[in-house]
Each structure stands twice: as structure tokens, then as C-alpha cells.
Short mmCIF file of C-alpha atoms in Angstrom, two decimals:
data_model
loop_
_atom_site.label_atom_id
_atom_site.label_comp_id
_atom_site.label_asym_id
_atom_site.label_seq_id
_atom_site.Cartn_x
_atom_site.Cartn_y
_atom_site.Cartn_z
CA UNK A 1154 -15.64 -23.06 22.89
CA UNK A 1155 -16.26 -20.99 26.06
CA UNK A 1156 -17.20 -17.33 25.97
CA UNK A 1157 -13.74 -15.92 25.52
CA UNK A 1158 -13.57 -12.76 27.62
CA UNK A 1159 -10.56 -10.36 27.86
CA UNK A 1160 -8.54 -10.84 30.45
CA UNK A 1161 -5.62 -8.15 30.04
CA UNK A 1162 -4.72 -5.98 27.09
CA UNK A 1163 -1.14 -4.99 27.42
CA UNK A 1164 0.70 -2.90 24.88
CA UNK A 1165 4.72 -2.50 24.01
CA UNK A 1166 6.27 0.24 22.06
CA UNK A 1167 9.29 -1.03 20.15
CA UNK A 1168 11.69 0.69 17.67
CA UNK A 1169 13.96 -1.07 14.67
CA UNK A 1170 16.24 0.10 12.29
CA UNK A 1171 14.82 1.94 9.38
CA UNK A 1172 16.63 3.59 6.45
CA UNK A 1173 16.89 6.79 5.42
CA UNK A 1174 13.91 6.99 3.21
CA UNK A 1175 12.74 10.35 1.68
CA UNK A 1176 9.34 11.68 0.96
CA UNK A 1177 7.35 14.84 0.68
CA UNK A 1178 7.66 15.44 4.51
CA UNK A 1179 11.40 14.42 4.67
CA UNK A 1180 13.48 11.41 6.07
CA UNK A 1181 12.70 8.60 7.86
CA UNK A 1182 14.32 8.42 11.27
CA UNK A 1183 17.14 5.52 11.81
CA UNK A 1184 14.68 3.97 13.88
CA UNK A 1185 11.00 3.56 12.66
CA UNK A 1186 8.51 2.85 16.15
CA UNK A 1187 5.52 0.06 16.60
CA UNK A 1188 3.97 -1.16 19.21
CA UNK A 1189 3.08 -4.82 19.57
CA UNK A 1190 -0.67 -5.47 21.05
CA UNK A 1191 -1.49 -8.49 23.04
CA UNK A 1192 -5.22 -9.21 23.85
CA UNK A 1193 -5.24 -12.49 26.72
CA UNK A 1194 -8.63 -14.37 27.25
CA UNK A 1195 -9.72 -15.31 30.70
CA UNK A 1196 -9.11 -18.66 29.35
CA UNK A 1197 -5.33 -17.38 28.82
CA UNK A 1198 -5.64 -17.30 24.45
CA UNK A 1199 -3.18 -14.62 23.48
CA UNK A 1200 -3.95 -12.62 20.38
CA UNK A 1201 -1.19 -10.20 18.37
CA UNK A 1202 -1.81 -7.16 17.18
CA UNK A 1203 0.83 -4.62 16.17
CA UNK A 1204 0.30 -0.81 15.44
CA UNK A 1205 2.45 2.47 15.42
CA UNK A 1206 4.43 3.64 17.90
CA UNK A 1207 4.05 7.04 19.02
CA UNK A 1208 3.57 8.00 22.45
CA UNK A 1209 -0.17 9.42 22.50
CA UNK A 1210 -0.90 5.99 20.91
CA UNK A 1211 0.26 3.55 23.63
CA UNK A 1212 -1.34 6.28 26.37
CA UNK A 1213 -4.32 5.98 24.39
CA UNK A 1214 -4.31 2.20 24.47
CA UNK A 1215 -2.88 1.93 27.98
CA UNK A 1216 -6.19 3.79 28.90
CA UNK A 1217 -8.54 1.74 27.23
CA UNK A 1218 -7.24 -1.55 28.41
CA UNK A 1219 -8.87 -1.35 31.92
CA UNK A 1220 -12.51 -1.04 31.04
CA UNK A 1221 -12.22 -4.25 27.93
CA UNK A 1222 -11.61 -6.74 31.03
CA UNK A 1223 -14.69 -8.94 30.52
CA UNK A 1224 -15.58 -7.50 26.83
CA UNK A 1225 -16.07 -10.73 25.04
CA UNK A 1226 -13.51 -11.08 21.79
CA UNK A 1227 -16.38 -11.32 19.53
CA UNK A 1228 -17.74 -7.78 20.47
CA UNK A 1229 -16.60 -4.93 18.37
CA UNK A 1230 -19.39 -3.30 18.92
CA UNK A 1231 -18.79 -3.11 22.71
CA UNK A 1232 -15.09 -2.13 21.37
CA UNK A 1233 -15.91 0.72 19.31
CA UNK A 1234 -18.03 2.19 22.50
CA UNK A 1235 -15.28 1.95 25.20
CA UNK A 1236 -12.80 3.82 23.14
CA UNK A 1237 -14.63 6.53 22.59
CA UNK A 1238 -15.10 6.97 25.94
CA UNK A 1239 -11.47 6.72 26.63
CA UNK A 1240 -10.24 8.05 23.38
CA UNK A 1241 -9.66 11.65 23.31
CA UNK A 1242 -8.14 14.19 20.99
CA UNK A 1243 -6.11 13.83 17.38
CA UNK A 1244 -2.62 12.16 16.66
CA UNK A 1245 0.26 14.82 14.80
CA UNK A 1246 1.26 13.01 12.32
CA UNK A 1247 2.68 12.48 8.54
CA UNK A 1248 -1.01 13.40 7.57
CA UNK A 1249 -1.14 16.29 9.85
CA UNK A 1250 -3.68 15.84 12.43
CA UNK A 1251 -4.76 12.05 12.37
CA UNK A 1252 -8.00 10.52 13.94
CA UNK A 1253 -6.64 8.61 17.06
CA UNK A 1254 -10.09 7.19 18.09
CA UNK A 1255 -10.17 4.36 14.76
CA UNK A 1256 -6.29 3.58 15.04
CA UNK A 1257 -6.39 2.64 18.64
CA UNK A 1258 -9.79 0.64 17.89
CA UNK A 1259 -7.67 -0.91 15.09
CA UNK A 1260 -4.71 -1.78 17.41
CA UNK A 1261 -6.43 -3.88 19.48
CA UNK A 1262 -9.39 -5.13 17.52
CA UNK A 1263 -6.60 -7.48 15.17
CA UNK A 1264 -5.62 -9.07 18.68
CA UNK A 1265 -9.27 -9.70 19.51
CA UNK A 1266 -9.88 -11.60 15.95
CA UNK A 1267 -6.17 -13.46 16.53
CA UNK A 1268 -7.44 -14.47 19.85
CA UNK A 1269 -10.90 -15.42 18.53
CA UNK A 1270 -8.93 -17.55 15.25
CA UNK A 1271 -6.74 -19.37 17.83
CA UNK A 1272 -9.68 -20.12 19.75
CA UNK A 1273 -11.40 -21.58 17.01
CA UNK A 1274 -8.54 -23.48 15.62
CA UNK A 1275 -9.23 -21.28 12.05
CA UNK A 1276 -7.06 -18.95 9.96
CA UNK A 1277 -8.48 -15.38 10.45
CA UNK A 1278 -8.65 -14.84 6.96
CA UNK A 1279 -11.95 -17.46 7.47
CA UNK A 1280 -13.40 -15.41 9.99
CA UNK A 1281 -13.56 -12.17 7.32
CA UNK A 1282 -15.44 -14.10 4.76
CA UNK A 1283 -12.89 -17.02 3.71
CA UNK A 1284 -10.11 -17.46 1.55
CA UNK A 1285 -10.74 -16.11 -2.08
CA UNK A 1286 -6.80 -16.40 -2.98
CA UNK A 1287 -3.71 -18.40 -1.07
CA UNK A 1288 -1.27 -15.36 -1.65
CA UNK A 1289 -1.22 -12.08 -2.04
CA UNK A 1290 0.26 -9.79 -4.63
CA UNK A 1291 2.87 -6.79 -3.24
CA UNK A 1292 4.45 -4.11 -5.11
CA UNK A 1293 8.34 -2.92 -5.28
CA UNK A 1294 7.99 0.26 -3.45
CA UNK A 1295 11.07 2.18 -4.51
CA UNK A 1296 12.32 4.84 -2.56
CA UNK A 1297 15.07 7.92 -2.92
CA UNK A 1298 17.00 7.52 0.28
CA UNK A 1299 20.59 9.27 1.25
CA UNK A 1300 23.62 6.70 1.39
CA UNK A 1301 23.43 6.26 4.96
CA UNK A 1302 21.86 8.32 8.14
CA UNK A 1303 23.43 11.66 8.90
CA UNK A 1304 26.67 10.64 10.95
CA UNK A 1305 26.45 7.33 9.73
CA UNK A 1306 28.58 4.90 7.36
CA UNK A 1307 26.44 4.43 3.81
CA UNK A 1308 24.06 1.21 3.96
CA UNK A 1309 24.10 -1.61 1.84
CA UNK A 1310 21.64 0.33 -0.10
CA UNK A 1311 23.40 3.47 -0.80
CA UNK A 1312 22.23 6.59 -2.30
CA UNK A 1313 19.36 6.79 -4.44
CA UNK A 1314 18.85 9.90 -5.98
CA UNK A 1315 19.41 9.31 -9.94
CA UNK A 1316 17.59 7.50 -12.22
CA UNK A 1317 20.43 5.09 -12.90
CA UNK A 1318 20.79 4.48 -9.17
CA UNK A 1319 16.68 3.74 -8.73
CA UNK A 1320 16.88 1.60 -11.73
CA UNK A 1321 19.51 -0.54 -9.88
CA UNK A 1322 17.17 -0.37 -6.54
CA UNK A 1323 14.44 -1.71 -8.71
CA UNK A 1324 16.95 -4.54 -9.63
CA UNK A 1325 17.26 -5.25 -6.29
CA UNK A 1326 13.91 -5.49 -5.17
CA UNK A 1327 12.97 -7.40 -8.43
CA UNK A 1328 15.81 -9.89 -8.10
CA UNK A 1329 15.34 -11.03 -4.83
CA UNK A 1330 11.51 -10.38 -3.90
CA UNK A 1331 10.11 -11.06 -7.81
CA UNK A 1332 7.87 -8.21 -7.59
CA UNK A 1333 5.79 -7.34 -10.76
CA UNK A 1334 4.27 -3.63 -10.00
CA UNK A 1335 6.17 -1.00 -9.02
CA UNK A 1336 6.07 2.11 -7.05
CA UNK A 1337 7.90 5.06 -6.39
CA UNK A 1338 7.47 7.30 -3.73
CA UNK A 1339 8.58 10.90 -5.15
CA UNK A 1340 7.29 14.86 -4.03
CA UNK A 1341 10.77 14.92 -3.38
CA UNK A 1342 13.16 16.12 -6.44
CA UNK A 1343 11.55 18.08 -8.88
CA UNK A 1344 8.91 16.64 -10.95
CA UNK A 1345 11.20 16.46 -14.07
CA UNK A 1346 13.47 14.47 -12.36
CA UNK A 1347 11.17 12.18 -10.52
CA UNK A 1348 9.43 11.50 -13.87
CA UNK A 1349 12.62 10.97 -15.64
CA UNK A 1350 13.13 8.02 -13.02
CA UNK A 1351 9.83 6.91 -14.01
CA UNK A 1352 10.24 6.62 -17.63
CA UNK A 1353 14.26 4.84 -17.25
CA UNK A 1354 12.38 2.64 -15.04
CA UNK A 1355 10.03 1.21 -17.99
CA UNK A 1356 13.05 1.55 -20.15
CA UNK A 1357 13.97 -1.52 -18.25
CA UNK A 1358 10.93 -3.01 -16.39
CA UNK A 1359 8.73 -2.79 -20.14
CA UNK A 1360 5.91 -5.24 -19.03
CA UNK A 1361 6.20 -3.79 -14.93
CA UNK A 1362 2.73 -2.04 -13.76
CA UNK A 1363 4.13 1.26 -12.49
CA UNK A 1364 2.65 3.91 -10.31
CA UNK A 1365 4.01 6.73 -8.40
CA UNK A 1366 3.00 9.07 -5.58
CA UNK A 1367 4.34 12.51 -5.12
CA UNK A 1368 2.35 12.79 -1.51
CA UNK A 1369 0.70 15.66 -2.04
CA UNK A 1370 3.72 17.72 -3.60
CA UNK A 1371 2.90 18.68 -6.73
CA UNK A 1372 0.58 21.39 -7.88
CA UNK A 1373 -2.32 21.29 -9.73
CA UNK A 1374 -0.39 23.52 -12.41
CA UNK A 1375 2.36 21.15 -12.15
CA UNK A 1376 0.38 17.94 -12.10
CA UNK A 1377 -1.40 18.80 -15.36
CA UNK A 1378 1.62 19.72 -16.92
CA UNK A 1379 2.94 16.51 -16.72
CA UNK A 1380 -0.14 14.50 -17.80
CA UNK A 1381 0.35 13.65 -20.80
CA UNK A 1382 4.40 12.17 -19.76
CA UNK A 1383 2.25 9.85 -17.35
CA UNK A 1384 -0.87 8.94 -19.36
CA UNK A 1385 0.47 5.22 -20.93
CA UNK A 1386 3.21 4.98 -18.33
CA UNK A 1387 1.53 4.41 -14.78
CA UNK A 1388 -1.62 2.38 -14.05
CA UNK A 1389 -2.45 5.22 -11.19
CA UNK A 1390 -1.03 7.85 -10.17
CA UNK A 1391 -1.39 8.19 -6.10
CA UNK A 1392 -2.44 12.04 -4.47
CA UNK A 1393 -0.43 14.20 -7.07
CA UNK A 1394 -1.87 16.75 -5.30
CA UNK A 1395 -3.79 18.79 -1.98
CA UNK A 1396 -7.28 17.76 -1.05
CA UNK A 1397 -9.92 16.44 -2.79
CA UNK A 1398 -11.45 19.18 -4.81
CA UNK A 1399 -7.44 19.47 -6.33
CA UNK A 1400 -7.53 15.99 -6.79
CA UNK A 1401 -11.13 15.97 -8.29
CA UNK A 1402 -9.59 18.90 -10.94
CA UNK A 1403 -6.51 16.60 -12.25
CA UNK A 1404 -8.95 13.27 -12.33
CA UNK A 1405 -11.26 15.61 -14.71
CA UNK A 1406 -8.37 15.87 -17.49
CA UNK A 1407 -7.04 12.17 -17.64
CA UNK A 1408 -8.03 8.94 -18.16
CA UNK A 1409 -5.48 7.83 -15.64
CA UNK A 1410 -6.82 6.38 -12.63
CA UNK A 1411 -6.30 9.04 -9.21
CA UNK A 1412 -5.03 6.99 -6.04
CA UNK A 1413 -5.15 8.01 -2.72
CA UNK A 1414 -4.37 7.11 1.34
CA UNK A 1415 -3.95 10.36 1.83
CA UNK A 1416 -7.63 12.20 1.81
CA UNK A 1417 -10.11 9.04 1.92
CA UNK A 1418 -9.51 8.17 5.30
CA UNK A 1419 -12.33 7.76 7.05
CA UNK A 1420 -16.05 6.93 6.09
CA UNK A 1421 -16.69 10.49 5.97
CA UNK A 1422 -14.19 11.22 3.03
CA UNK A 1423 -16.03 8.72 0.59
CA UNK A 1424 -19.24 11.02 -0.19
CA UNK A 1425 -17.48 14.18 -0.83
CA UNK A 1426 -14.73 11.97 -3.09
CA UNK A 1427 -17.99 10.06 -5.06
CA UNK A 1428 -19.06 13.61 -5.64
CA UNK A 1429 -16.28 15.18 -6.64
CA UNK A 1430 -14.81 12.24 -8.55
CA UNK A 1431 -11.07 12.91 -7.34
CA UNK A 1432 -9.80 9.43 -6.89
CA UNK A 1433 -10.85 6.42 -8.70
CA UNK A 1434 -8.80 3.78 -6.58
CA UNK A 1435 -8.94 3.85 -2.55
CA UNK A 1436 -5.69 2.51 -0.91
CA UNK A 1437 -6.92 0.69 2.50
CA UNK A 1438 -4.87 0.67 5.78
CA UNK A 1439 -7.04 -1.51 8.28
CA UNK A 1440 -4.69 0.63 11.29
CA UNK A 1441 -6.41 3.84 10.48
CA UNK A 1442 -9.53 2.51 9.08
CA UNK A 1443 -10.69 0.82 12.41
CA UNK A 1444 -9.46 -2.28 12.21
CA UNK A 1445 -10.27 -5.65 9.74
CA UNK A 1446 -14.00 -5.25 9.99
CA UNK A 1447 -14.19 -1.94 8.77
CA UNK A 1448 -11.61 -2.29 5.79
CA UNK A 1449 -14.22 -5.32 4.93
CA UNK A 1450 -16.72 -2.59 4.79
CA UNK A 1451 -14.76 -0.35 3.14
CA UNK A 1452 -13.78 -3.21 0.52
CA UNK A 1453 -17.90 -3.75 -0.14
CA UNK A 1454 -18.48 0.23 -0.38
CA UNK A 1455 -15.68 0.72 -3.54
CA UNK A 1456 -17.35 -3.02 -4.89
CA UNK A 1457 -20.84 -1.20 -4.93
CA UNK A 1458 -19.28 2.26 -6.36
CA UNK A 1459 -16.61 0.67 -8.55
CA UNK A 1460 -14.09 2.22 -7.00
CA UNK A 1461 -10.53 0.47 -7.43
CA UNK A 1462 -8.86 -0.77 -4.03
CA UNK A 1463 -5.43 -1.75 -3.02
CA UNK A 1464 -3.64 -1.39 0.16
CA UNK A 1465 -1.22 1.28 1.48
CA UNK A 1466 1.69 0.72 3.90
CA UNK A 1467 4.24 1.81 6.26
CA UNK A 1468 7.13 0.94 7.87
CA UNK A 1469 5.67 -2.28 9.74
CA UNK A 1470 7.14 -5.72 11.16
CA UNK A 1471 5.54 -9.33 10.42
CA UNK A 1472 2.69 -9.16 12.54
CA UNK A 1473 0.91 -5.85 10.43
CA UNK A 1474 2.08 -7.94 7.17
CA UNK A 1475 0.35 -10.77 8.51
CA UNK A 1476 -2.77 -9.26 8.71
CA UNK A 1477 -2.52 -7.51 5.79
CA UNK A 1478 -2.36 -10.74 3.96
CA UNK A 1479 -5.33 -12.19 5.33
CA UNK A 1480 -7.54 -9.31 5.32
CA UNK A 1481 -6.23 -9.32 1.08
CA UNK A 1482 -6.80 -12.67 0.94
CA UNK A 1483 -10.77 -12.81 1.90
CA UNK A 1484 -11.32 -9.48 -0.24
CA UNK A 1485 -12.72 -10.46 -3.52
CA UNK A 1486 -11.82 -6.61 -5.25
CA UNK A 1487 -8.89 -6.03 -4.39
CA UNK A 1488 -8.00 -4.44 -7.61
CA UNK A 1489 -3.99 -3.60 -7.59
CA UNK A 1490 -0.83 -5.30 -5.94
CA UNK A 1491 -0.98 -4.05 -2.06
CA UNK A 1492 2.22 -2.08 -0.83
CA UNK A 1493 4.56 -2.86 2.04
CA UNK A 1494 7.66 -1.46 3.30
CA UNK A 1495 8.59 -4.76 4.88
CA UNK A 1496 11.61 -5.12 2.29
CA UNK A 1497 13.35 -2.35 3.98
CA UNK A 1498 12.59 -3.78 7.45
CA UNK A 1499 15.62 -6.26 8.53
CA UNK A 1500 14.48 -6.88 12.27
CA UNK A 1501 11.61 -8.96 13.30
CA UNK A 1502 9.11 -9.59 16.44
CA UNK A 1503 7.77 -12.82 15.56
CA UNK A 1504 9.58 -16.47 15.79
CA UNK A 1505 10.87 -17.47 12.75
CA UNK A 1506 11.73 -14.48 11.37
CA UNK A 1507 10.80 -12.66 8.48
CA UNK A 1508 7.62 -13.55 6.44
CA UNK A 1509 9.05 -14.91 2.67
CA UNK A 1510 7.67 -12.98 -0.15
CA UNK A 1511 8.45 -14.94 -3.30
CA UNK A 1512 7.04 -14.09 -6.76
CA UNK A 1513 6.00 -10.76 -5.45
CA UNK A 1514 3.58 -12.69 -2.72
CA UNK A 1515 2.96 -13.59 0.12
CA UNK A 1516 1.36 -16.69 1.30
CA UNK A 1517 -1.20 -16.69 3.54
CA UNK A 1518 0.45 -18.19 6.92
CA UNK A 1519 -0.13 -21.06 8.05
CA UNK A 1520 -2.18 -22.00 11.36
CA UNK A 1521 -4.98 -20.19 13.62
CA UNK A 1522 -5.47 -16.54 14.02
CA UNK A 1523 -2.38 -14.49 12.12
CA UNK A 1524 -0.96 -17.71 12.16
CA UNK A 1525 2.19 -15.94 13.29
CA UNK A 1526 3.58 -16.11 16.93
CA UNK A 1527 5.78 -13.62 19.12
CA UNK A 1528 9.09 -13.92 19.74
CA UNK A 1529 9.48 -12.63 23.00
CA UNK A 1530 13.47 -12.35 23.20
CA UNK A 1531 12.77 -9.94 20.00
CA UNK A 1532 10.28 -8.38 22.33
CA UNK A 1533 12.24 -7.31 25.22
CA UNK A 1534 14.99 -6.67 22.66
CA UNK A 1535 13.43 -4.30 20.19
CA UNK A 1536 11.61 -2.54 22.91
CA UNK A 1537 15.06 -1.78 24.34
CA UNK A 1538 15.75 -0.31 21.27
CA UNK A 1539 12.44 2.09 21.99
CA UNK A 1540 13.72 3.03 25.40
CA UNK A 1541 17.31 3.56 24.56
CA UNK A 1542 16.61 5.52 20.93
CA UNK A 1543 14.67 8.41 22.78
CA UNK A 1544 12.00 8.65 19.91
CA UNK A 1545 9.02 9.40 21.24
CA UNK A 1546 7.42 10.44 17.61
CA UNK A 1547 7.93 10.36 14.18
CA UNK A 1548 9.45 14.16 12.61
CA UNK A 1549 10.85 13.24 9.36
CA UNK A 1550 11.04 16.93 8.88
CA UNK A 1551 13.72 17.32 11.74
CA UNK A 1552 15.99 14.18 10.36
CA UNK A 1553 15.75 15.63 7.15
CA UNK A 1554 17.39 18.90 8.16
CA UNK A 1555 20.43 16.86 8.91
CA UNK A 1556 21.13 16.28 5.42
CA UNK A 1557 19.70 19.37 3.96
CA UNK A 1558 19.97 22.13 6.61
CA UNK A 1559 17.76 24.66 4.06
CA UNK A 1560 15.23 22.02 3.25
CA UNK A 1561 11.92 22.98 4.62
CA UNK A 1562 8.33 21.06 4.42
CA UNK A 1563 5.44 22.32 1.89
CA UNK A 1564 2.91 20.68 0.29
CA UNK A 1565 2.33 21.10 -2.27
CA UNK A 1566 6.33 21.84 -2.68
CA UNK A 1567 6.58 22.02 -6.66
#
């Protein structure tokens, strides 16, 4: 193999159609943004990477590109120290203000270790340690969502707001996915209710590992008072509420395990978590981690502190799920079935369309690198989509308030 050295990084935002999903912060837009990541090798090896979407993201990446020309693929290092050079200032996002410098190192770093797989003829899950299972276990990740956008004819979803109506969305996703965990995204309707969906939801999924994550939105107060509905009923429970020393109180009166993606983050957040004890299982996202090395690292830090590890998710097309599945594939601990929105994605970027999950998996894909390749009609396609949709951001807050014009964001909210 000769020294691959990159050539060109070129980035392209896209936008698909997304439902309208509702959380803590609000509704998801009709059209969620990505942007797909290509690294080419002097040698003309193309690796994928794929990442969000917002505008200070592809600027970000669009200014780093120019000084990784003759980085070789194999240098993260070399990686790391150009962007933060080039890398400057926070991202606005669901989180609030969101380190830009690791998720621009992330986009691109997945195209270098494509590039480097395809190279090498190997599947990248080799490259990150080898391959300690063949597929990888997802959860159902249930959502209340309006009938249809605001303006718009109801979906083939419908509304979800009842606990009869996320019973039958469970059905769904069971049916024709065979999921085995399952999650519900709530901080939305008051706790009773949300919990109430919960509990009709073991009514009829008895033997289903069940979690849920109000986002932040509950109280302390409120999360406490609710214990002891939850303790036997979910296997975690995912940031009930604000920050780590709330977290830390709640984990100190139950046995139930405390989730979070929302305030372990970044290295920095694991010391003041170990000390506190607020969350007992760490859901990894390698594209605001830093990339697949650094969710490796993070993977061997919970393995050393016994810390529980899944993987979070977000609105994402078959290249993110991709790598995903091999980064879960050569991670030993990975304690809990990973989420994914991909369910609620119908569009794809890469040929073949979408990635089968069967049995609640997905199989490692075949061939070098992701093992996935880009469909360039869906390229130029979906990146009309970006163009013509005007989205520039994601403000769930602002598409909520056209269903709800006297909804307004807090968290915690109940």
C-alpha cells in the first residue's frame, strides 16, 4: 500500500424528510439536515463520512479542508491539530451550546478510516480492534409525534399522543424491525401521562427491556416522585433531569441505572460524573465524541470504571448507521441495545438503499471501509432538497409553535 495522503476533503449539506417528532425542546422540522463527507487520497481512494447539517458545521469543515491536503489518512493526531487551528467558537444546538471543535474532527476522521479500510481491502470494524459480534442490537425508539406537519396531510404514522396510540407505534416498529428494547422519548406530556404510556407499553411488550428519557424535563421533585412507578419497569432511565449534580441526587435514591448523552459529553464530563455518581450508563455518539477513535477510548474508560455503555442517536442516513455498527461491533462492553432513528428516515444517500435491520440488528456490512457506497444521484438530489428547504439550522422550538402557538421551551418543564 502507498502512503495514502489526502488529496481533497469536500463536504455536502443535504436535507430529507423527517417527521414530526416531539421532545423536550419541541418538533422536529419536516426536513432533518446532514452533510455527507468525502475524504479522496492522492491515489484517488474515496472515504464517506456523514455528519449534521447545520451551517457553522460545513463552514467549519469547508475551512479545515485546505490545510489536510497531504495529511496522511492514518494521522489523527495531525487531524486533531489542524482543526483546532481552524476550528473556532461553539455550535447552538439541541444541547445548548455544543463543542464544534470534536464534531468537525469526527466528520471527517470516519472518511479518513473508510479511505484507509478501502485501501486495505478490510472492514473498518478490523481496524478498531476486530469483530467481537456480526450484528448489532438496536432499540424501538418510540416517539409522540403530531399526525402530520403543520399545513400538512397526516403521515402514515399519525398522531401519537395516547397510550393506546404509542402502543400501536410500538406494534409497528416491533412487527416490521423485530426490535426487543424499547425506548421512549418523553419531557413532553406530563409525567403522569408519559409514565402511563410506559406501563400500557409492558402491559403488552411483558418480556421488552424498556427505558425512557424525559431530556432533561423533569424535576428533581418530580423525578423522585415517580421512582418507585419506574423502579421494576425500565432497565435505565436516560437524564430525568438538569446537570449532573441533579442527576447525581435522583441516582442516590434508586437502584435504577441513570443514562445520559446529554451531560457526559466530552472527556471532561467523566471525572465530575465518577464523583458525583449521577449516571451509571454513558450513551456514546462517535459525531460529538471526536470521531471512532475516541468512542474506542471512551468504550475502555466505562470498561475500567464499570460504567454501562450504549449508543445514542439522531436523525441520520445509512452512512452514520454504518459506522455505528462497526464501531458496536469491535466494542466488547457495549452493555445495552444502541438507538437509531433510522426507522423514521425513508430517504437514503447510499446505493442500494436502506440498511435492513432484522431481528432488531443490524449486520455488519459487507466489504472494505463502511462497506457502504454513495449514491451520487441521491447526492445531488437530497442536497437539492438542502438548497430548496431554506433550513439553515435545526429550531425545533420554532416548528413546534406551529402546532402549539403557547408552547414555550424549559427544562426542566415539569
Amino acid at each position: 500500500m502507498t502512503d495514502l495522503r489526502i488529496a481533497d476533503v469536500r463536504i455536502t449539506p443535504i436535507a430529507f424528510r423527517d417527521p414530526p417528532l416531539l421532545n423536550n425542546a419541541g418538533c422536529h422540522q419536516p426536513f432533518a439536515l446532514r452533510s455527507i463527507i468525502e475524504v479522496e487520497t492522492e491515489d484517488g481512494v474515496i472515504g464517506l463520512g456523514e455528519s449534521y447539517g447545520t451551517k457553522k458545521l460545513i463552514e467549519a469543515v469547508e475551512a479545515l479542508a485546505p490545510g489536510l491536503r497531504g495529511v496522511a489518512v492514518t494521522d489523527l493526531n495531525a487531524l486533531w491539530a489542524k482543526a483546532r487551528e481552524s476550528v473556532v467558537g461553539n455550535l447552538t444546538g439541541y444541547m445548548g451550546q455544543e463543542a464544534l471543535l470534536p464534531r468537525v474532527v469526527a466528520a471527517v476522521e470516519v472518511a479518513m478510516w473508510d479511505a484507509l479500510g478501502k485501501a486495505l481491502d478490510r472492514p473498518l470494524c478490523d481496524l478498531l480492534g476486530g469483530k467481537v459480534r456480526t450484528k448489532v442490537p438496536f432499540s424501538a425508539y418510540l416517539f409522540y409525534k403530531f399526525a402530520g406537519h403543520a399545513g400538512e396531510e397526516p403521515d402514515d404514522w399519525g398522531e401519537v399522543l395516547t397510550p393506546e396510540q404509542l402502543v400501536g407505534e410500538a406494534e409497528r416498529f416491533i412487527d416490521t424491525w423485530g426490535f426487543e428494547a424499547i425506548k421512549l422519548k418523553a419531557g413532553i406530556l406530563p409525567p403522569e401521562e408519559e409514565i402511563a404510556g410506559l406501563e400500557a407499553l409492558r402491559a403488552r411488550f411483558p418480556k421488552a427491556p424498556l427505558r425512557i428519557d424525559p431530556n432533561g424535563g423533569w424535576t428533581v421533585e418530580t423525578t423522585l416522585k415517580y421512582l418507585p412507578r419506574l423502579e421494576g419497569l425500565v432497565e435505565y432511565l436516560e437524564d430525568p433531569t438538569v446537570g449532573i449534580e441533579g442527576n447525581a441526587r435522583v441516582q442516590a435514591r434508586t437502584g435504577i441505572p441513570l443514562a445520559t448523552n446529554m451531560y457526559v459529553v466530552a472527556q471532561e464530563h467523566l471525572p465530575p460524573n465518577m464523583k458525583h455518581d449521577a449516571f451509571r450508563v454513558i450513551l456514546s455518539d462517535h459525531h460529538y465524541w471526536g470521531g471512532l477513535k475516541a468512542s474506542r477510548d471512551l468504550a475502555e474508560i466505562c470498561r475500567i470504571w464499570g460504567l454501562g455503555l450504549s449508543m445514542h442517536s439522531n436523525s441520520h442516513m445509512g452512512i452514520s448507521l454504518a459506522a455505528m455498527t462497526h464501531l458496536a461491533a469491535a466494542t466488547p462492553n457495549l452493555s445495552y441495545d444502541c438507538d437509531t432513528h433510522y426507522p423514521w428516515q425513508t430517504d437514503e444517500v447510499i446505493e442500494g438503499g436502506k440498511l435492513r435491520i432484522e431481528g432488531g440488528c443490524v449486520r455488519v456490512p459487507d466489504g472494505p471501509g463502511l462497506g457502504v457506497t454513495l449514491d451520487r444521484d441521491a447526492l445531488k438530489r437530497l442536497h437539492r432538497n438542502y438548497v430548496a428547504c431554506g433550513y439553515t439550522h435545526r429550531d425545533d422550538e420554532t416548528e413546534m409553535r406551529r402546532h402549539w402557538p403557547d408552547w414555550t421551551f424549559e427544562r426542566p418543564k415539569f
